[in-house]
Amino acid sequence: MDEATASFLRKTYREYYFNNPDSVELPTNIEEREFGYIPFDGSMIRHLAFANSGELIAELVRQAPSSVYCSNARYSHPRLPMEEKGWTGADLIFDIDADSIPTLCKSRHNRWYCRNCRKEGRVPRPAACPYCHEANPIEVRWTCLECLNATREHAHKLIDFLRRDFGVSEMKIRTYFSGSRGYHVQVQDERFNPLNSQSRAEIANYIRGEGVLLPKSRTSSTTQHEEYGWSERVRLFASTTAEQTGRKGARDSQRLAKVLQMNAAMIDQSVTTDIHRVFRMPGTVHGNSGLLKMRVTSLDDFDPTVDPVILQDERVRVYIEYSPQFQLKGEQFGPYNSTLTDLPMYAAVFLLTKGLAKIS
Ligand SMILES: [Zn+2]
Ligand SMILES: [Zn+2]
């Protein structure tokens, strides 16, 4: 990223935090959390701590970082090196990323392009440009509304597990749009806070449907109370298809695969099991999109191409190296290839933060 672009982005993010200090959603027990951030021109800075919201907001305005993170864990001494922090517990968190959900649209919008001759094509990216033989064309992995809708379905499935299988009340589940490619879910239920990484892995595996087996076929002695969780999901599925096909007990593995596909939530296991993670902070601007990581009160009513757009409409002149088509605030942009144009600030920042455009 060139200095003019980095400086423009810092100014934009700084103004946002200065004008919208209430946008930042503070964690519980702020003084026990570890904070971190990534500057626009540098690498991650961690092991920060703030005594109160005023200190934190002042730092965001001063640094205007690309991304801001906060630990899901609580520590006695959050500033100290990891082994001396004194871990006292961590919220249970989940990340569902569009990149890990297979959608058909990916073959259409995940592209490569050549910086040298400007030609482009579908992934997989060739080792060298087939037109000019320049090595290592750029791969652009995109997330469209279809990808985000698929991701939202997995957020629904995750919440269903949390409520029905783990007994978490709706009040204690906080759902967020990540600001870029998916959804984050945070459970504020103290029962989970002491769990170590291994126990969290078991929860994650369960929700991902790993190791699920078909229950033994029902005998007359099976009673209703034995069926819950995955067994119940398998039985419900079996009872609907048995009527349709009239065949019982046939093609078990196919049936199981179907039940898994319908019910398992493709959460990122590594996020849930990491009890020392700093996680993107709610109410902060995403460093790869300029969109807000924001609380979602109704997944079905939330529009990820409209609601998290928080930057203004004033026009900004940018040179766009390359971009697939995208939609923000109801307007279509692109596709672009070597284009000099004026874009609304929010669309310009969307491309600038991805390194696909620069201030001109
Ligand atoms: Zn080329
Ligand atoms: Zn897509």
Tab-separated table of C-alpha atoms and ligand atoms in Angstrom:
chain	number	residue	atom	x	y	z
A	1	MET	CA	0.000	0.000	0.000
A	2	ASP	CA	1.462	3.376	-0.986
A	3	GLU	CA	1.780	6.162	1.567
A	4	ALA	CA	-0.960	8.364	0.045
A	5	THR	CA	-3.455	5.503	0.306
A	6	ALA	CA	-2.400	4.524	3.849
A	7	SER	CA	-2.598	8.128	4.958
A	8	PHE	CA	-6.047	8.562	3.388
A	9	LEU	CA	-7.315	5.427	5.146
A	10	ARG	CA	-5.860	6.491	8.514
A	11	LYS	CA	-7.581	9.856	8.175
A	12	THR	CA	-10.892	8.213	7.247
A	13	TYR	CA	-10.804	5.709	10.123
A	14	ARG	CA	-9.661	8.396	12.593
A	15	GLU	CA	-12.601	10.624	11.672
A	16	TYR	CA	-14.965	7.716	12.096
A	17	TYR	CA	-13.773	6.937	15.640
A	18	PHE	CA	-13.647	10.629	16.537
A	19	ASN	CA	-17.237	11.213	15.388
A	20	ASN	CA	-18.669	7.868	16.527
A	21	PRO	CA	-17.056	6.926	19.845
A	22	ASP	CA	-20.293	5.182	20.884
A	23	SER	CA	-20.058	2.800	17.941
A	24	VAL	CA	-17.387	0.759	19.756
A	25	GLU	CA	-19.013	-1.988	21.798
A	26	LEU	CA	-17.040	-2.343	25.000
A	27	PRO	CA	-16.361	-5.798	26.432
A	28	THR	CA	-17.446	-6.713	29.931
A	29	ASN	CA	-14.603	-6.328	32.459
A	30	ILE	CA	-12.643	-4.056	30.128
A	31	GLU	CA	-9.668	-3.770	32.513
A	32	GLU	CA	-9.147	-7.554	32.397
A	33	ARG	CA	-8.963	-7.766	28.601
A	34	GLU	CA	-5.982	-7.785	26.289
A	35	PHE	CA	-6.263	-5.478	23.261
A	36	GLY	CA	-4.369	-5.424	20.021
A	37	TYR	CA	-4.428	-3.639	16.691
A	38	ILE	CA	-2.908	-3.684	13.231
A	39	PRO	CA	-1.781	-0.321	11.842
A	40	PHE	CA	-2.285	0.420	8.127
A	41	ASP	CA	1.457	0.226	7.579
A	42	GLY	CA	2.625	-2.371	10.044
A	43	SER	CA	2.056	-5.603	11.865
A	44	MET	CA	-0.011	-6.642	14.883
A	45	ILE	CA	0.616	-4.925	18.213
A	46	ARG	CA	-0.722	-6.922	21.171
A	47	HIS	CA	-0.661	-7.026	24.976
A	48	LEU	CA	-2.299	-3.629	25.379
A	49	ALA	CA	-4.726	-2.898	28.201
A	50	PHE	CA	-7.106	-0.038	28.939
A	51	ALA	CA	-8.587	0.934	32.286
A	52	ASN	CA	-11.752	2.409	30.759
A	53	SER	CA	-13.547	3.259	27.537
A	54	GLY	CA	-12.131	6.793	27.408
A	55	GLU	CA	-8.558	5.510	27.237
A	56	LEU	CA	-9.465	2.992	24.556
A	57	ILE	CA	-11.324	5.463	22.315
A	58	ALA	CA	-8.503	8.014	22.667
A	59	GLU	CA	-6.054	5.371	21.464
A	60	LEU	CA	-8.270	4.460	18.483
A	61	VAL	CA	-8.475	8.104	17.449
A	62	ARG	CA	-4.694	8.537	17.925
A	63	GLN	CA	-3.637	5.378	16.066
A	64	ALA	CA	-6.538	5.022	13.582
A	65	PRO	CA	-5.699	1.329	13.119
A	66	SER	CA	-6.706	-0.864	10.226
A	67	SER	CA	-8.123	-3.495	12.608
A	68	VAL	CA	-8.830	-3.572	16.339
A	69	TYR	CA	-8.938	-6.694	18.497
A	70	CYS	CA	-9.882	-7.600	22.046
A	71	SER	CA	-9.315	-10.875	23.918
A	72	ASN	CA	-12.260	-13.129	24.605
A	73	ALA	CA	-10.213	-14.133	27.670
A	74	ARG	CA	-9.957	-12.286	30.940
A	75	TYR	CA	-6.627	-11.926	32.718
A	76	SER	CA	-5.350	-10.673	36.056
A	77	HIS	CA	-2.503	-8.860	34.226
A	78	PRO	CA	-3.463	-8.408	30.561
A	79	ARG	CA	-0.338	-6.366	29.719
A	80	LEU	CA	2.170	-9.028	30.736
A	81	PRO	CA	3.567	-11.721	28.412
A	82	MET	CA	1.138	-14.586	27.819
A	83	GLU	CA	2.548	-16.975	30.417
A	84	GLU	CA	2.384	-14.312	33.143
A	85	LYS	CA	-1.030	-12.826	32.316
A	86	GLY	CA	-2.979	-15.018	34.746
A	87	TRP	CA	-5.819	-16.415	32.597
A	88	THR	CA	-9.106	-16.416	34.524
A	89	GLY	CA	-11.570	-17.544	31.839
A	90	ALA	CA	-12.769	-16.791	28.318
A	91	ASP	CA	-16.058	-16.188	26.531
A	92	LEU	CA	-17.022	-18.967	24.128
A	93	ILE	CA	-16.697	-17.610	20.575
A	94	PHE	CA	-17.466	-18.822	17.067
A	95	ASP	CA	-16.461	-17.649	13.623
A	96	ILE	CA	-18.232	-18.603	10.411
A	97	ASP	CA	-16.333	-17.455	7.361
A	98	ALA	CA	-17.770	-17.442	3.840
A	99	ASP	CA	-14.440	-18.707	2.538
A	100	SER	CA	-14.976	-22.092	4.157
A	101	ILE	CA	-18.553	-22.574	2.912
A	102	PRO	CA	-18.628	-24.110	-0.547
A	103	THR	CA	-20.887	-22.052	-2.808
A	104	LEU	CA	-21.260	-22.367	-6.567
A	105	CYS	CA	-20.791	-18.638	-7.127
A	106	LYS	CA	-17.140	-18.905	-6.048
A	107	SER	CA	-16.135	-20.343	-9.406
A	108	ARG	CA	-17.634	-17.235	-10.986
A	109	HIS	CA	-16.173	-14.506	-8.767
A	110	ASN	CA	-12.891	-15.934	-7.474
A	111	ARG	CA	-10.470	-14.775	-10.168
A	112	TRP	CA	-6.822	-14.205	-10.950
A	113	TYR	CA	-5.433	-11.255	-12.826
A	114	CYS	CA	-2.037	-10.365	-14.204
A	115	ARG	CA	-0.413	-7.139	-13.023
A	116	ASN	CA	1.713	-7.049	-16.151
A	117	CYS	CA	-0.701	-7.541	-19.077
A	118	ARG	CA	-4.074	-7.004	-17.274
A	119	LYS	CA	-5.531	-10.268	-18.472
A	120	GLU	CA	-7.690	-12.204	-16.024
A	121	GLY	CA	-9.346	-15.573	-15.597
A	122	ARG	CA	-11.056	-18.015	-13.274
A	123	VAL	CA	-9.351	-19.768	-10.394
A	124	PRO	CA	-7.340	-21.921	-10.005
A	125	ARG	CA	-4.666	-19.332	-10.545
A	126	PRO	CA	-1.951	-20.443	-12.975
A	127	ALA	CA	1.672	-20.374	-11.784
A	128	ALA	CA	2.416	-17.905	-14.574
A	129	CYS	CA	0.196	-15.724	-16.753
A	130	PRO	CA	-0.695	-17.803	-19.856
A	131	TYR	CA	-0.668	-14.627	-21.996
A	132	CYS	CA	2.570	-12.841	-21.033
A	133	HIS	CA	4.242	-15.496	-18.814
A	134	GLU	CA	4.604	-13.124	-15.866
A	135	ALA	CA	4.999	-15.264	-12.725
A	136	ASN	CA	2.451	-15.350	-9.882
A	137	PRO	CA	-0.706	-13.580	-11.056
A	138	ILE	CA	-2.791	-12.073	-8.230
A	139	GLU	CA	-5.583	-14.245	-6.833
A	140	VAL	CA	-8.730	-12.385	-5.780
A	141	ARG	CA	-11.084	-14.332	-3.529
A	142	TRP	CA	-14.397	-12.562	-3.374
A	143	THR	CA	-17.451	-12.767	-1.134
A	144	CYS	CA	-20.787	-12.028	-2.756
A	145	LEU	CA	-24.265	-11.773	-1.286
A	146	GLU	CA	-24.895	-15.425	-2.163
A	147	CYS	CA	-21.785	-16.420	-0.150
A	148	LEU	CA	-22.928	-14.255	2.770
A	149	ASN	CA	-26.432	-15.743	2.669
A	150	ALA	CA	-24.970	-19.248	2.838
A	151	THR	CA	-22.836	-18.138	5.770
A	152	ARG	CA	-25.905	-16.765	7.507
A	153	GLU	CA	-27.594	-20.172	7.238
A	154	HIS	CA	-24.670	-21.674	9.144
A	155	ALA	CA	-25.031	-18.970	11.803
A	156	HIS	CA	-28.674	-20.050	12.191
A	157	LYS	CA	-27.579	-23.675	12.559
A	158	LEU	CA	-24.944	-22.737	15.146
A	159	ILE	CA	-27.461	-20.780	17.205
A	160	ASP	CA	-29.859	-23.727	17.017
A	161	PHE	CA	-27.174	-25.972	18.579
A	162	LEU	CA	-26.351	-23.423	21.253
A	163	ARG	CA	-29.975	-23.052	22.279
A	164	ARG	CA	-31.314	-26.588	21.929
A	165	ASP	CA	-28.286	-28.726	22.670
A	166	PHE	CA	-26.319	-26.522	25.063
A	167	GLY	CA	-29.231	-24.751	26.746
A	168	VAL	CA	-27.901	-21.237	26.185
A	169	SER	CA	-30.640	-18.649	26.530
A	170	GLU	CA	-31.210	-16.294	23.606
A	171	MET	CA	-30.246	-13.333	25.805
A	172	LYS	CA	-26.727	-14.720	26.193
A	173	ILE	CA	-25.996	-15.209	22.499
A	174	ARG	CA	-24.554	-12.217	20.671
A	175	THR	CA	-24.407	-12.388	16.911
A	176	TYR	CA	-22.226	-10.055	14.849
A	177	PHE	CA	-21.508	-9.439	11.213
A	178	SER	CA	-17.707	-9.714	11.052
A	179	GLY	CA	-17.352	-6.643	8.818
A	180	SER	CA	-16.152	-8.703	5.907
A	181	ARG	CA	-16.826	-12.340	5.081
A	182	GLY	CA	-19.076	-13.740	7.741
A	183	TYR	CA	-20.528	-13.886	11.197
A	184	HIS	CA	-19.164	-14.072	14.722
A	185	VAL	CA	-21.132	-15.460	17.630
A	186	GLN	CA	-20.174	-14.763	21.226
A	187	VAL	CA	-21.703	-16.654	24.133
A	188	GLN	CA	-21.890	-14.712	27.358
A	189	ASP	CA	-22.793	-17.636	29.561
A	190	GLU	CA	-20.480	-18.032	32.548
A	191	ARG	CA	-20.807	-21.829	32.444
A	192	PHE	CA	-18.439	-21.951	29.481
A	193	ASN	CA	-15.832	-19.470	30.707
A	194	PRO	CA	-13.552	-21.903	32.575
A	195	LEU	CA	-13.424	-24.448	29.721
A	196	ASN	CA	-9.984	-25.283	28.386
A	197	SER	CA	-9.074	-25.590	24.753
A	198	GLN	CA	-9.803	-29.329	24.614
A	199	SER	CA	-13.343	-28.961	25.968
A	200	ARG	CA	-13.985	-26.175	23.472
A	201	ALA	CA	-12.735	-28.480	20.711
A	202	GLU	CA	-15.353	-31.038	21.765
A	203	ILE	CA	-18.076	-28.416	21.518
A	204	ALA	CA	-16.800	-27.318	18.106
A	205	ASN	CA	-16.615	-30.909	16.843
A	206	TYR	CA	-20.142	-31.583	18.004
A	207	ILE	CA	-21.501	-28.517	16.215
A	208	ARG	CA	-19.545	-29.389	13.065
A	209	GLY	CA	-21.051	-32.876	13.255
A	210	GLU	CA	-17.685	-34.597	13.423
A	211	GLY	CA	-17.883	-38.197	14.598
A	212	VAL	CA	-21.671	-38.345	14.420
A	213	LEU	CA	-22.914	-41.924	13.950
A	214	LEU	CA	-26.301	-43.164	12.949
A	215	PRO	CA	-28.249	-44.139	16.059
A	216	LYS	CA	-29.148	-47.803	16.411
A	217	SER	CA	-32.485	-48.437	14.808
A	218	ARG	CA	-35.372	-47.759	17.102
A	219	THR	CA	-36.833	-50.645	19.017
A	220	SER	CA	-40.133	-50.613	20.810
A	221	SER	CA	-38.343	-50.037	24.126
A	222	THR	CA	-36.774	-46.755	22.955
A	223	THR	CA	-38.408	-43.913	24.753
A	224	GLN	CA	-38.798	-40.351	23.719
A	225	HIS	CA	-36.374	-38.919	26.285
A	226	GLU	CA	-33.405	-40.759	24.780
A	227	GLU	CA	-33.621	-38.673	21.667
A	228	TYR	CA	-31.985	-35.316	21.630
A	229	GLY	CA	-29.135	-33.604	19.849
A	230	TRP	CA	-27.841	-35.333	16.758
A	231	SER	CA	-29.895	-38.499	17.390
A	232	GLU	CA	-33.035	-36.446	17.268
A	233	ARG	CA	-31.890	-34.689	14.081
A	234	VAL	CA	-31.174	-38.026	12.430
A	235	ARG	CA	-34.529	-39.479	13.488
A	236	LEU	CA	-36.473	-36.433	12.327
A	237	PHE	CA	-34.804	-36.692	8.961
A	238	ALA	CA	-35.375	-40.457	8.762
A	239	SER	CA	-39.064	-40.097	9.606
A	240	THR	CA	-39.653	-37.604	6.814
A	241	THR	CA	-37.753	-39.540	4.153
A	242	ALA	CA	-39.175	-42.926	5.136
A	243	GLU	CA	-42.569	-41.612	4.145
A	244	GLN	CA	-41.251	-40.335	0.860
A	245	THR	CA	-39.304	-43.363	-0.261
A	246	GLY	CA	-41.039	-46.105	1.628
A	247	ARG	CA	-37.649	-47.693	2.273
A	248	LYS	CA	-36.385	-48.159	5.771
A	249	GLY	CA	-32.787	-48.499	6.849
A	250	ALA	CA	-31.480	-48.261	3.327
A	251	ARG	CA	-28.453	-46.267	2.232
A	252	ASP	CA	-27.494	-45.309	5.760
A	253	SER	CA	-24.308	-43.479	4.988
A	254	GLN	CA	-26.021	-41.346	2.363
A	255	ARG	CA	-28.707	-40.552	4.867
A	256	LEU	CA	-26.146	-39.528	7.461
A	257	ALA	CA	-24.325	-37.351	4.935
A	258	LYS	CA	-27.602	-35.602	4.168
A	259	VAL	CA	-28.389	-35.029	7.848
A	260	LEU	CA	-24.918	-33.579	8.378
A	261	GLN	CA	-25.247	-31.331	5.367
A	262	MET	CA	-28.595	-30.028	6.587
A	263	ASN	CA	-27.626	-29.497	10.221
A	264	ALA	CA	-23.884	-29.134	10.829
A	265	ALA	CA	-22.573	-25.591	11.196
A	266	MET	CA	-19.258	-24.931	9.469
A	267	ILE	CA	-17.645	-22.997	12.293
A	268	ASP	CA	-13.911	-22.335	12.282
A	269	GLN	CA	-12.597	-24.794	14.834
A	270	SER	CA	-9.342	-22.891	15.425
A	271	VAL	CA	-11.171	-19.765	16.618
A	272	THR	CA	-13.332	-21.583	19.170
A	273	THR	CA	-10.444	-23.593	20.619
A	274	ASP	CA	-7.973	-20.699	20.960
A	275	ILE	CA	-8.424	-19.413	24.508
A	276	HIS	CA	-5.750	-16.697	24.131
A	277	ARG	CA	-7.044	-15.163	20.935
A	278	VAL	CA	-7.591	-11.492	20.303
A	279	PHE	CA	-10.801	-11.311	18.311
A	280	ARG	CA	-12.054	-8.445	16.141
A	281	MET	CA	-13.742	-5.929	18.384
A	282	PRO	CA	-17.466	-5.231	17.860
A	283	GLY	CA	-18.220	-1.731	16.644
A	284	THR	CA	-14.835	-1.257	14.961
A	285	VAL	CA	-14.154	-0.786	11.263
A	286	HIS	CA	-12.823	-3.822	9.384
A	287	GLY	CA	-9.369	-3.349	7.878
A	288	ASN	CA	-10.202	-5.189	4.649
A	289	SER	CA	-13.521	-3.589	3.803
A	290	GLY	CA	-14.239	-0.340	5.656
A	291	LEU	CA	-17.434	-1.993	6.919
A	292	LEU	CA	-18.398	-2.175	10.563
A	293	LYS	CA	-18.209	-5.310	12.668
A	294	MET	CA	-21.674	-4.874	14.103
A	295	ARG	CA	-24.251	-6.502	16.298
A	296	VAL	CA	-27.007	-8.313	14.425
A	297	THR	CA	-30.282	-8.547	16.298
A	298	SER	CA	-32.140	-10.377	13.529
A	299	LEU	CA	-30.117	-12.450	11.071
A	300	ASP	CA	-32.983	-12.518	8.587
A	301	ASP	CA	-33.510	-8.766	8.576
A	302	PHE	CA	-29.818	-7.921	8.394
A	303	ASP	CA	-28.406	-6.843	5.027
A	304	PRO	CA	-24.596	-7.187	5.011
A	305	THR	CA	-24.317	-4.999	1.917
A	306	VAL	CA	-26.237	-2.107	3.471
A	307	ASP	CA	-26.331	-2.105	7.288
A	308	PRO	CA	-22.569	-2.143	8.015
A	309	VAL	CA	-21.777	0.609	5.478
A	310	ILE	CA	-20.820	3.461	7.810
A	311	LEU	CA	-18.622	5.693	5.655
A	312	GLN	CA	-19.919	8.683	3.724
A	313	ASP	CA	-20.964	9.143	0.086
A	314	GLU	CA	-18.548	11.923	-0.885
A	315	ARG	CA	-16.683	11.071	-4.067
A	316	VAL	CA	-13.069	9.969	-3.988
A	317	ARG	CA	-10.839	9.619	-7.055
A	318	VAL	CA	-9.182	6.232	-7.193
A	319	TYR	CA	-7.208	4.152	-9.639
A	320	ILE	CA	-8.622	0.629	-9.530
A	321	GLU	CA	-6.203	-2.042	-10.564
A	322	TYR	CA	-8.783	-4.801	-10.605
A	323	SER	CA	-12.104	-5.686	-8.984
A	324	PRO	CA	-14.940	-8.126	-9.550
A	325	GLN	CA	-18.436	-6.654	-9.376
A	326	PHE	CA	-19.763	-5.798	-5.921
A	327	GLN	CA	-22.822	-4.246	-4.353
A	328	LEU	CA	-22.962	-1.759	-1.489
A	329	LYS	CA	-25.860	0.379	-0.287
A	330	GLY	CA	-28.003	-0.917	-3.134
A	331	GLU	CA	-25.583	0.233	-5.841
A	332	GLN	CA	-23.603	-2.037	-8.192
A	333	PHE	CA	-19.924	-1.299	-8.749
A	334	GLY	CA	-17.547	-2.777	-11.288
A	335	PRO	CA	-16.184	-4.977	-12.560
A	336	TYR	CA	-13.055	-2.860	-12.986
A	337	ASN	CA	-9.739	-3.448	-14.671
A	338	SER	CA	-7.198	-0.588	-14.806
A	339	THR	CA	-9.885	2.029	-14.232
A	340	LEU	CA	-9.516	5.618	-13.025
A	341	THR	CA	-12.830	6.768	-11.552
A	342	ASP	CA	-14.658	8.581	-8.753
A	343	LEU	CA	-16.359	6.355	-6.206
A	344	PRO	CA	-18.360	7.115	-3.067
A	345	MET	CA	-16.035	6.999	-0.056
A	346	TYR	CA	-17.422	3.687	1.234
A	347	ALA	CA	-16.888	1.929	-2.117
A	348	ALA	CA	-13.439	3.471	-2.554
A	349	VAL	CA	-12.376	2.325	0.921
A	350	PHE	CA	-13.792	-1.147	0.216
A	351	LEU	CA	-11.252	-1.511	-2.627
A	352	LEU	CA	-8.399	0.518	-1.100
A	353	THR	CA	-8.317	-1.678	2.017
A	354	LYS	CA	-8.104	-4.808	-0.147
A	355	GLY	CA	-5.075	-3.435	-1.989
A	356	LEU	CA	-7.009	-3.449	-5.287
A	357	ALA	CA	-7.039	0.326	-5.749
A	358	LYS	CA	-5.033	3.389	-4.750
A	359	ILE	CA	-5.732	7.048	-4.136
A	360	SER	CA	-5.185	8.984	-7.338
B	1	ZN	ZN	0.042	-11.394	-18.149
B	2	ZN	ZN	-20.344	-15.789	-3.847
